Amino acid sequence: MAGIIVDDRPYQVDERENLLQACLSLGFNLPYFCWHPALGSVGACRQCAVKQFRDERDREGRLVMACMTSAADGTRISIEDPEAKTFRASVIEWMMANHPHDCPVCDEGGECHLQDMTVMTGHTYRRYRFTKRTFRNQNLGPFITHEMNRCIQCYRCVRLYRNYAGGRDFDAFGSRNHVYFGRHEDGTLENEFSGNLIEVCPTGVFDDKTLMPHYTRKWDLQTAPSVCAHCSLGCNTIAGERYGTLRRILNRYHSEVNGYFLCDRGRFGYGFVNNERRIRRPIFRSNRHDQTIPMDKDMILRELGSLLADKPSRIIGIGSPRASLESNFALRELVGPERFSLGLSARDAGLNSLILDILRRGPASSASIHDVEQADAVLVLGEDPVNTAPRLALAVRQSVRQQPMQLVDKLDIPRWHDAAVREATHAQPGPLFIAAPHSSWFADIATETYHGAPDDLAALGFAVAHELDHASPTATPSPTIRSLAERIAAALRQAARPVILSGTACKSEAVIQSAANVAWALCKIGTPAKLCYCLPESNSLGLAILGGKNLEDAFSVVKNGAADTVLILENDLYRRADTLSVDTFLKTASKVIILDHLEHDTTAKADVLLPAGTFAESDGTLVNSEGRAQRFYQVFPVEGDIQESWRWIRDLAVASEHPGQSNMAAWNRLDDVVAALANAIPAFQRLAEVAPPETFRIVGQKVPRQTHRFTGRTAMHAPLIMHEPKPVEDADSPLAFSMEGYLGQPPSPLITHYWSPRWNSVQALNKFQSDVGGPLRHEMPGVRLIESSDKRTVTYFSEAPQLFQIRDDGWLILPWYQIFGSEELSARASVMAERIPEPALMLHPEDAATLRFKADEQAEFMLDNKSHRVPVKLNAAVPRGTAALTIVSGFTDAVLPTWSPLIRVPEP
Amino acid sequence: MIENSGLSTYNYLMMLSDIEKAEIEEELSHYPDKQAACVEALKVVQRHRGWVSDESLKSVAALLGMTCDELDGVATFYNLIFRKPVGRHVILLCDSISCWTCGCDAMRKSLQARLGISMGETTLDGRFTLLPIVCLGACDRAPTMMVDDDLHGNLTTEKVDRVLEQYP
Amino acid sequence: MERPLTRNIKPNADPLWLTEYEKAGGYESVRKALRTMAPPDIQKLVTDSTLRGRGGAGFPTGKKWSFVPMGPDAPRPKYLVVNADEMEPGTFKDRLLLEGDPHQMIESMIVSAYAIQADVGYIFLRMEYGIAAARLRKAIGEARAKGYLGRNLLGSDFSFDIYLHTSAGRYICGEETALLNALEGKRAIPRAKPPFPQVVGLWGKPTIVQNVETLCNVPHIITHGVEWYRHLSRGKDGGTKIYGVSGNVKRPGAWELPMGTSIREILEEHADGMRDGFAFRGLLPGGASTAMLVEEHLDLPMDFESIPQGGSRMGTGTMILLDDQTCPVGFTQNLEHFFAQESCGWCTPCWEGLSWTERILQSLEDGQGRMEDIDVLAMHTKLLGPGRTFCALAPGAMDPLQSLLKYCRADFERHIHERRCPWGNGRDGADGARIWPVSSSMIVPTR
Ligand SMILES: Cc1cc2nc3c(=O)[nH]c(=O)nc-3n(C[C@H](O)[C@H](O)[C@H](O)COP(=O)(O)O)c2cc1C
Ligand code: SF4
Ligand code: FES
């Protein structure tokens, strides 16, 4: 800590920070633009000027940029100094000289940092009387708008896009007061994190294009804290609604998880909630395909109630890794643990529970995204994070800056001094080894990249572990793998905080095990390595903890007649198993009841469809890949029959007079389910600590979902009903569907929007952190359900696989996941259509040459007992003897990897 | 994304002539990384083609392992990398302080009248482009201008006329 | 009077090529340095010589070198960069040295590089200096062939090579840190200091950036010693200086004279005084970014210590004259136009403040000025001072503005009262915005 003096009063601050960060942390309203807690300082905008004095006798002082000055012990500054204030007001005056007067029609209006800073510095009167510069805007693709005239040249966008996210198709052009931020020519921004431009740009240059067709001001959105549903990382989001449609997703800061940034899948994938193929009413099909009869809720419950009451033991439940813990548990309670299936194939369930087992066993603990960012060496083993857990890839990109920081420290360059840090560490990224079937994202920063088939990757992992600790078993690796393993081991040995990143993308137990061996070997030699596994879905790990049968078991139970009624929870079984098995299963079962939000291949075969709430229409808990349980909250009340899956299941229990073990009839709110779950399964004991209970009040009040400036409350329903309806009660959470309630800062899981007096933009977040850039005030970061038992003993996995053998009768077809298109829900956001690639099969160019394939020719191959045709693309990142199939447009990973011959289809 | 190297995938390299490539290679040998040679590489192309078209830019970017965005970001920073076509001869008329006190405005007017164009424009016959330039470091010979690579000082309106004749 | 820097330079003649250059004593300093001196000896010599940077700021050269990490643990490679970007209006001294005696430039680089143990040298040359480029290229070739460059110079264990980098315009490239970015092939935005280039420079490695003229002093200091060098000067700072005069004088030009020669002597004896029909009003002593001096300052010696007594800086030592036939507002507008155009676009006060200043001055010239305009101009001179902007470009732009407002305020006010430029020869704004065919087709800024 350092003692500094601000306007003659002493304060204690962190001496590693710059003065701007320190002053903001102390609560001063010091304006700024170019600085960003995650991007550091560059001193471009000159907005944060303060007066610095040498000592108490110095009355003159000199202006310094707070963001470019260390908060060293004994620093004396004045924020209120008239000269400093004048200067800051002038900076705004300059920026406004060319800034259009379009606040009323600007999409950023009301949440604009430039507006806030203008008011804050007191610039009101316009003296500049000349014409303004104008620019042409570009079409940057489906996600982001571009309105360059609003630019104030703070350079945040290029720094985020290029330096932080590694994007290379966006830059600054021109010079002086004609700097243009955009692309070399119109076109979709390629980078997977482009959406963060929206929040990082302090004005309305970049805004959310998906918001535009249903544009709503920030203060008119009803917003709730949520957790992203589109991968296993559990990034925190704020979801906003008006008039019953979900309108946008913003980042919700979490110091351990997503920090300031989201990926584009998470930000723009929300459209599935508004999809026209939503199931909005219960549907009953008399004869499966023939006749569809919409029914009202009571009728269908009566119908199903008697059905279920008849034969409780002939029902099986099929859960889902994309449904909340509460809904899965409710189903498990309804049908009984014996008849509860995870809804996953034995292979997939096995991979998830293997990971769970590894994380529980220890000694390596699971890494948060923040841990990955801080890692000083990363080994990616058999995973493709940018496509399977995108936000993690962004963290990996930051990790390579950690090791070079030693040089930065030695040169006495403060770490916040972004430009200097980058110059000093010029092109010397820290250790990052990528061993994956195919991933090009880190090509520019990886120390080494190795593309191999899953077995070879596992062999590499085993070999690395063996290098580190000879007690760890290894098969005989090839010379290439061995020498690579030596280099990787040497780098990992040097590291203080290494992370081994792996996951289920290879669908290989051996890969997952080999990653564990590496981390464990490091732990054994005294390096506190962490493990970071990516799982397929938002609640994969939660479901693994809950436990249940495999899908194959469910299939055989129905096949051998032990059950005939199937209740499927938010799950498209065709994504889980081969078509024939699912077809047979659904055909054999006499009643198929499905709870889901969208129609899909499985719902097409259901007898009964019940409309389940999406994440935006329900509350619930998800366990992310790190093992952290986090709560998401309903954003808006739903018209009609849509309700949370757990409520449907409770209603079924009540209707069938089959209340289950934990008296489901008494489940009136989410907390009841949580309590029952915590009670029933020891691993979930601390589930109630994830977020404040429904009964939580602050000075007797709930936390409003609507802002205190919410407009049209009395008018928005006027066309339907003349009087203002009473706000819907929220029985499940301390949040209210109302603008009334507690206006201050709630505990972190309940933050519905960032706002603070004079801070209307997302930058108001500063006011929610006691140390800007650090944890939130009143932070409840969720509960990590898995902590490795800190045993010193290490029991290695011993079965190193045989090396991959190329076959001459076929090709190993591996899944190649896509950030846009592979994940089930986001793929159904209409805006994604433009970003989802056409299906393709990637081949190594030499393999293609052997087969006489040319790029874009059609290849025929066998998958899931059917033959398919897709165009071939050549890609040197694909291991020889394998082919990579993009998991988009109907292709799933259910039966991948698989062997198949490839046949060239001649041009017609 | 499948193709996310951020790099141009086109085979624009074909566009560059062998001489251009050789000259760029020579510049590359002066630096520890390729990007450092980018301004000189653009100038190689400009020397041979008069200006840097989008296609040329793409070729140079591909050769240097840069994206077009990165290269154009640098190119548009400089005032002597021409990203639009220019005439056969480029007149750079100094408008900085010493030349101005010594009468460059008169030179400008006379040039504009004679060529029938304003600053920044190219004559219809494509012979001359007229551009302003900052101090040419020949203030003792003010007013000055450069035509292509040649400096002309102590200009008078008559001298300007004579100079132009040297550039067909 | 000795003229070490220009002794080989004859007007309108080819420079000395290698054989003649050697015959005239060339490369002696290299032999002497490599054979008889250790790097620290040379550094000490340069420090003791009181050589100060001739690029404008006048920073003591020996002191700058002392920050370079030395010894076996020092980061490698280290770089020596010659700043030959000479683009400051009114400055035309480096051109003389580069065109007139290219081998002197190379010799200077070799001995300076040896002193800081640099491995590679770059000459950062502005694009328009085509003759200099050709001559430097030829000289580098000759020197390399003769073993003055390359591996193990003259059989010593010191290796050093030089490359010529020719730029593509933009004044900001002359700012030493922007120059580093330019050399790296990036947008030429200045870098924040600290860290200083001496420690974290080109590609993150220790780098010295030095003006052409500064470096050209070094061989002579080595050959003739500190005593000799200091005695060349009439003032406190050692050596000679190339002074220049441009504007409406009888004999504009540049001359190597003892450091500390008075302004009057330079103006009257060397430039032969004002041209007939023109009377003296003021002068910018060292390029466009220095504050104007007037009659009362004419007896000040031109050196780093004395010129500040008149409220200005010696800068590059090349003077620009303001005469009575020239509108002082137009004069200021011309300068501010230059600076506004040349702003790199990084920091707000510079990219927007300068442009605003320029437009106000233009509107004064157009007869559209208002009294408040003068306050806005005055405000800018305060707000764009050192430390407030990212680099020295904008403060440099404010020095002339501030001094012209001070000495010629009445002229500014006349423009407003008379609603016209009383000289009628003010800038007519026809090229108010510099039009460059630089944008790619997509990015069309309009104004
Ligand atoms: C905007 C700007 C432009 C400059 N241009 C030049 C230049 O063209 N040549 C030069 O030698 N120094 C120039 N300088 C000064 C350099 O930054 C630097 O101080 C100098 O090259 C150091 O060399 P010296 O110590 O030998 O003078 C410029 C400075 C600024 C702020
Ligand atoms: S576009 Fe936005 S982020 Fe980028 S420089 Fe302009 S104001 Fe800053
Ligand atoms: S925030 Fe400090 S200069 Fe921009």
Coordinates of N, CA and C in Angstrom, one line a residue, chain C residues 143-276:
Chain C
A143 N 32.0 1.9 -48.2 CA 32.5 1.7 -46.9 C 32.5 0.2 -46.6
R144 N 31.4 -0.5 -47.0 CA 31.3 -1.9 -46.7 C 32.4 -2.7 -47.5
A145 N 32.6 -2.3 -48.7 CA 33.6 -2.9 -49.5 C 35.0 -2.8 -48.9
K146 N 35.2 -1.7 -48.3 CA 36.5 -1.4 -47.7 C 36.6 -1.9 -46.3
G147 N 35.6 -2.6 -45.8 CA 35.7 -3.1 -44.4 C 35.4 -2.2 -43.3
Y148 N 34.9 -1.0 -43.7 CA 34.5 -0.1 -42.6 C 33.1 -0.5 -42.0
L149 N 32.4 -1.3 -42.7 CA 31.2 -1.8 -42.2 C 31.2 -3.4 -42.4
G150 N 30.4 -4.0 -41.6 CA 30.3 -5.5 -41.7 C 30.8 -6.1 -40.5
R151 N 31.3 -7.3 -40.7 CA 31.8 -8.1 -39.5 C 33.2 -7.6 -39.2
N152 N 33.6 -7.6 -38.0 CA 34.9 -7.3 -37.5 C 35.6 -6.2 -38.2
L153 N 35.1 -5.0 -37.9 CA 35.6 -3.8 -38.6 C 37.1 -3.7 -38.4
L154 N 37.8 -3.5 -39.5 CA 39.3 -3.3 -39.5 C 39.9 -4.3 -38.7
G155 N 39.4 -5.6 -38.7 CA 40.0 -6.7 -37.9 C 39.8 -6.6 -36.4
S156 N 39.0 -5.7 -36.0 CA 38.7 -5.6 -34.5 C 37.6 -6.7 -34.2
D157 N 37.2 -6.8 -33.0 CA 36.1 -7.7 -32.8 C 34.7 -6.9 -32.7
F158 N 34.7 -5.7 -33.3 CA 33.5 -4.9 -33.3 C 32.9 -5.1 -34.7
S159 N 31.6 -5.4 -34.7 CA 30.9 -5.6 -36.0 C 29.7 -4.6 -36.0
F160 N 29.5 -4.0 -37.2 CA 28.5 -3.0 -37.3 C 28.1 -2.8 -38.8
D161 N 26.8 -2.7 -39.0 CA 26.4 -2.4 -40.4 C 25.3 -1.4 -40.4
I162 N 25.2 -0.7 -41.6 CA 24.3 0.4 -41.7 C 23.3 0.1 -42.8
Y163 N 22.0 0.4 -42.5 CA 21.0 0.4 -43.6 C 20.3 1.7 -43.7
L164 N 19.9 2.0 -44.9 CA 19.2 3.3 -45.2 C 17.7 3.0 -45.2
H165 N 17.0 3.7 -44.4 CA 15.5 3.6 -44.5 C 15.0 4.9 -45.0
T166 N 14.3 4.8 -46.1 CA 13.7 6.0 -46.6 C 12.2 6.0 -46.3
S167 N 11.7 7.1 -45.8 CA 10.4 7.2 -45.2 C 9.4 7.6 -46.3
A168 N 8.2 8.1 -45.9 CA 7.2 8.5 -46.9 C 6.4 9.7 -46.4
G169 N 7.1 10.6 -45.8 CA 6.4 11.8 -45.4 C 6.1 11.8 -43.9
R170 N 5.4 12.8 -43.5 CA 4.9 13.0 -42.1 C 6.0 13.5 -41.1
Y171 N 5.9 14.7 -40.8 CA 6.8 15.4 -39.8 C 7.0 14.6 -38.5
I172 N 5.9 14.0 -38.1 CA 6.0 13.4 -36.7 C 7.0 12.2 -36.7
C173 N 7.3 11.7 -37.9 CA 8.3 10.6 -38.0 C 9.7 11.1 -37.4
G174 N 9.9 12.4 -37.4 CA 11.1 12.9 -36.8 C 11.2 12.9 -35.3
E175 N 10.0 12.8 -34.7 CA 10.0 12.7 -33.2 C 10.6 11.3 -32.9
E176 N 11.6 11.3 -32.0 CA 12.4 10.1 -31.9 C 11.7 8.8 -31.6
T177 N 10.6 8.9 -30.8 CA 9.9 7.6 -30.5 C 9.0 7.2 -31.7
A178 N 8.4 8.2 -32.3 CA 7.5 8.0 -33.4 C 8.4 7.4 -34.5
L179 N 9.6 7.9 -34.6 CA 10.5 7.4 -35.6 C 10.8 5.9 -35.4
L180 N 10.9 5.4 -34.1 CA 11.1 4.0 -33.9 C 9.9 3.2 -34.4
N181 N 8.7 3.7 -34.1 CA 7.5 3.0 -34.6 C 7.5 3.0 -36.1
A182 N 7.9 4.1 -36.7 CA 8.0 4.1 -38.2 C 9.0 3.1 -38.7
L183 N 10.1 3.0 -38.1 CA 11.1 2.0 -38.5 C 10.6 0.6 -38.4
E184 N 9.8 0.4 -37.4 CA 9.2 -1.0 -37.2 C 8.1 -1.3 -38.1
G185 N 7.8 -0.3 -39.0 CA 6.7 -0.5 -39.9 C 5.3 -0.3 -39.4
K186 N 5.3 0.4 -38.3 CA 3.9 0.7 -37.7 C 3.5 2.1 -37.9
R187 N 2.3 2.4 -37.6 CA 1.9 3.8 -37.7 C 2.8 4.6 -36.8
A188 N 3.3 5.8 -37.3 CA 4.3 6.5 -36.6 C 3.7 7.4 -35.5
I189 N 3.3 6.7 -34.4 CA 2.7 7.4 -33.2 C 3.9 7.4 -32.2
P190 N 4.0 8.6 -31.5 CA 5.1 8.6 -30.5 C 4.8 7.6 -29.4
R191 N 5.9 7.3 -28.7 CA 5.8 6.4 -27.5 C 5.9 7.2 -26.2
A192 N 5.3 6.7 -25.2 CA 5.4 7.4 -23.9 C 6.8 7.1 -23.3
K193 N 7.4 8.2 -22.7 CA 8.7 8.0 -22.0 C 8.4 8.4 -20.6
P194 N 9.0 7.7 -19.6 CA 9.8 6.5 -19.8 C 8.9 5.3 -20.2
P195 N 9.5 4.2 -20.6 CA 10.9 3.9 -20.7 C 11.5 4.6 -21.9
F196 N 12.7 5.0 -21.8 CA 13.4 5.7 -22.8 C 14.0 4.8 -23.9
P197 N 14.1 5.2 -25.1 CA 14.6 4.4 -26.2 C 16.0 3.8 -25.9
Q198 N 16.8 4.5 -25.1 CA 18.1 4.1 -24.7 C 18.0 2.7 -24.1
V199 N 16.9 2.4 -23.4 CA 16.7 1.1 -22.7 C 15.8 0.2 -23.5
V200 N 14.6 0.8 -23.8 CA 13.6 0.0 -24.6 C 13.3 0.8 -25.9
G201 N 14.0 0.4 -26.9 CA 13.9 1.2 -28.2 C 13.3 0.3 -29.3
L202 N 14.1 0.3 -30.4 CA 13.7 -0.5 -31.6 C 13.5 -1.9 -31.2
W203 N 12.4 -2.5 -31.6 CA 12.0 -3.9 -31.2 C 12.4 -4.2 -29.8
G204 N 12.1 -3.2 -28.9 CA 12.3 -3.4 -27.5 C 13.8 -3.4 -27.0
K205 N 14.7 -3.1 -27.9 CA 16.1 -3.2 -27.6 C 16.7 -1.8 -27.4
P206 N 17.8 -1.6 -26.7 CA 18.4 -0.3 -26.4 C 18.8 0.4 -27.8
T207 N 18.4 1.6 -27.8 CA 18.5 2.4 -29.1 C 18.9 3.8 -28.8
I208 N 19.8 4.3 -29.6 CA 20.1 5.8 -29.5 C 19.6 6.4 -30.8
V209 N 18.9 7.5 -30.7 CA 18.4 8.2 -31.9 C 19.2 9.6 -31.8
Q210 N 19.8 9.9 -32.9 CA 20.6 11.1 -32.9 C 20.4 11.9 -34.2
N211 N 20.4 13.2 -34.1 CA 20.3 14.0 -35.3 C 21.6 13.9 -36.1
V212 N 21.4 14.1 -37.4 CA 22.5 14.1 -38.4 C 23.7 14.9 -37.9
E213 N 23.4 16.2 -37.7 CA 24.4 17.1 -37.4 C 25.1 16.8 -36.1
T214 N 24.4 16.3 -35.1 CA 24.9 16.0 -33.8 C 26.0 14.9 -34.0
L215 N 25.7 13.9 -34.7 CA 26.6 12.8 -34.9 C 27.8 13.2 -35.7
C216 N 27.7 14.1 -36.6 CA 28.8 14.5 -37.5 C 29.9 15.1 -36.7
N217 N 29.6 15.6 -35.5 CA 30.6 16.2 -34.6 C 31.5 15.1 -34.0
V218 N 31.0 13.9 -33.9 CA 31.8 12.9 -33.0 C 33.1 12.6 -33.6
P219 N 33.3 12.3 -34.9 CA 34.6 11.9 -35.4 C 35.6 13.0 -35.1
H220 N 35.2 14.3 -35.2 CA 36.1 15.4 -35.1 C 36.6 15.5 -33.6
I221 N 35.6 15.2 -32.7 CA 36.0 15.2 -31.3 C 37.0 14.1 -31.0
I222 N 36.8 13.0 -31.6 CA 37.8 11.9 -31.4 C 39.1 12.2 -32.0
T223 N 39.1 12.8 -33.2 CA 40.4 13.0 -33.8 C 41.2 14.2 -33.2
H224 N 40.4 15.2 -32.8 CA 41.1 16.4 -32.4 C 41.0 16.7 -30.9
G225 N 40.2 16.0 -30.2 CA 40.2 16.1 -28.7 C 39.2 17.1 -28.2
V226 N 38.9 17.0 -27.0 CA 37.9 17.9 -26.3 C 38.3 19.4 -26.3
E227 N 39.6 19.6 -26.0 CA 40.0 21.0 -25.9 C 39.8 21.7 -27.2
W228 N 40.3 21.2 -28.2 CA 40.1 21.7 -29.5 C 38.7 22.0 -29.8
Y229 N 37.8 21.0 -29.5 CA 36.4 21.1 -29.8 C 35.8 22.2 -29.1
R230 N 36.0 22.3 -27.8 CA 35.4 23.3 -27.0 C 35.8 24.7 -27.5
H231 N 37.0 24.8 -27.9 CA 37.5 26.1 -28.4 C 36.9 26.6 -29.7
L232 N 36.3 25.7 -30.4 CA 35.6 26.1 -31.6 C 34.5 27.1 -31.3
S233 N 34.0 26.9 -30.1 CA 32.8 27.7 -29.8 C 33.1 29.0 -29.1
R234 N 32.1 29.9 -29.3 CA 32.2 31.2 -28.6 C 31.5 31.2 -27.3
G235 N 30.7 30.1 -27.1 CA 29.8 30.1 -25.9 C 30.1 28.9 -25.0
K236 N 29.1 28.6 -24.2 CA 29.3 27.5 -23.2 C 29.3 26.1 -23.9
D237 N 28.4 26.0 -24.9 CA 28.3 24.7 -25.6 C 29.4 24.6 -26.6
G238 N 30.0 23.4 -26.7 CA 31.2 23.2 -27.5 C 30.8 23.2 -29.0
G239 N 31.9 23.4 -29.8 CA 31.8 23.1 -31.3 C 31.3 24.2 -32.1
T240 N 31.0 23.8 -33.4 CA 30.4 24.7 -34.3 C 29.0 24.4 -34.5
K241 N 28.3 25.2 -35.2 CA 26.8 25.0 -35.5 C 26.5 25.4 -36.9
I242 N 25.7 24.6 -37.5 CA 25.3 25.1 -38.8 C 24.0 25.9 -38.6
Y243 N 24.2 27.2 -38.9 CA 23.1 28.2 -38.8 C 22.5 28.4 -40.2
G244 N 21.3 28.7 -40.3 CA 20.6 28.9 -41.5 C 19.7 30.1 -41.4
V245 N 19.5 30.8 -42.5 CA 18.5 31.9 -42.6 C 17.7 31.7 -43.8
S246 N 16.3 31.8 -43.7 CA 15.5 31.8 -44.8 C 14.4 32.9 -44.7
G247 N 13.8 33.2 -45.7 CA 12.8 34.3 -45.7 C 13.3 35.4 -46.7
N248 N 12.8 36.6 -46.5 CA 13.1 37.6 -47.4 C 14.4 38.4 -47.0
V249 N 15.5 37.6 -47.0 CA 16.8 38.2 -46.8 C 17.6 38.2 -48.1
K250 N 18.7 39.0 -48.2 CA 19.4 39.0 -49.5 C 20.0 37.7 -49.9
R251 N 20.6 37.1 -48.9 CA 21.3 35.8 -49.2 C 21.0 34.7 -48.3
P252 N 19.8 34.1 -48.5 CA 19.4 33.0 -47.7 C 20.4 31.9 -47.8
G253 N 20.7 31.2 -46.7 CA 21.6 30.1 -46.8 C 21.9 29.5 -45.5
A254 N 22.9 28.6 -45.5 CA 23.3 27.9 -44.2 C 24.8 28.0 -44.1
W255 N 25.4 28.2 -42.9 CA 26.8 28.4 -42.7 C 27.2 27.7 -41.5
E256 N 28.3 27.1 -41.5 CA 28.9 26.5 -40.2 C 29.7 27.6 -39.5
L257 N 29.3 27.9 -38.3 CA 29.9 29.0 -37.6 C 30.2 28.6 -36.2
P258 N 31.0 29.3 -35.4 CA 31.2 28.9 -34.1 C 29.9 28.9 -33.3
M259 N 29.7 28.0 -32.5 CA 28.5 28.0 -31.6 C 28.5 29.3 -30.8
G260 N 27.4 29.9 -30.7 CA 27.3 31.2 -30.0 C 27.5 32.4 -30.8
T261 N 27.6 32.3 -32.1 CA 27.6 33.5 -33.0 C 26.3 34.2 -32.7
S262 N 26.3 35.5 -32.7 CA 25.1 36.3 -32.4 C 24.1 36.3 -33.6
I263 N 22.9 36.4 -33.3 CA 21.9 36.4 -34.3 C 22.2 37.5 -35.3
R264 N 22.5 38.7 -34.8 CA 22.8 39.8 -35.7 C 23.9 39.5 -36.7
E265 N 24.9 38.9 -36.2 CA 26.1 38.6 -37.1 C 25.6 37.7 -38.2
I266 N 24.8 36.7 -37.8 CA 24.4 35.7 -38.8 C 23.5 36.4 -39.8
L267 N 22.6 37.2 -39.3 CA 21.6 37.9 -40.2 C 22.3 38.9 -41.1
E268 N 23.2 39.7 -40.5 CA 23.7 40.8 -41.3 C 24.9 40.4 -42.1
E269 N 25.8 39.7 -41.5 CA 27.1 39.4 -42.2 C 26.9 38.2 -43.2
H270 N 26.2 37.2 -42.8 CA 26.1 36.0 -43.6 C 24.9 36.0 -44.5
A271 N 23.8 36.5 -44.0 CA 22.6 36.6 -44.9 C 22.4 37.9 -45.6
D272 N 23.4 38.8 -45.3 CA 23.4 40.1 -45.9 C 22.2 41.0 -45.7
G273 N 21.5 40.7 -44.6 CA 20.4 41.6 -44.2 C 19.1 41.4 -45.1
M274 N 18.1 42.3 -44.8 CA 16.9 42.1 -45.4 C 16.9 42.5 -46.9
R275 N 16.1 41.9 -47.7 CA 16.0 42.1 -49.1 C 15.4 43.6 -49.2
D276 N 15.8 44.2 -50.3 CA 15.3 45.6 -50.4 C 13.8 45.7 -50.4

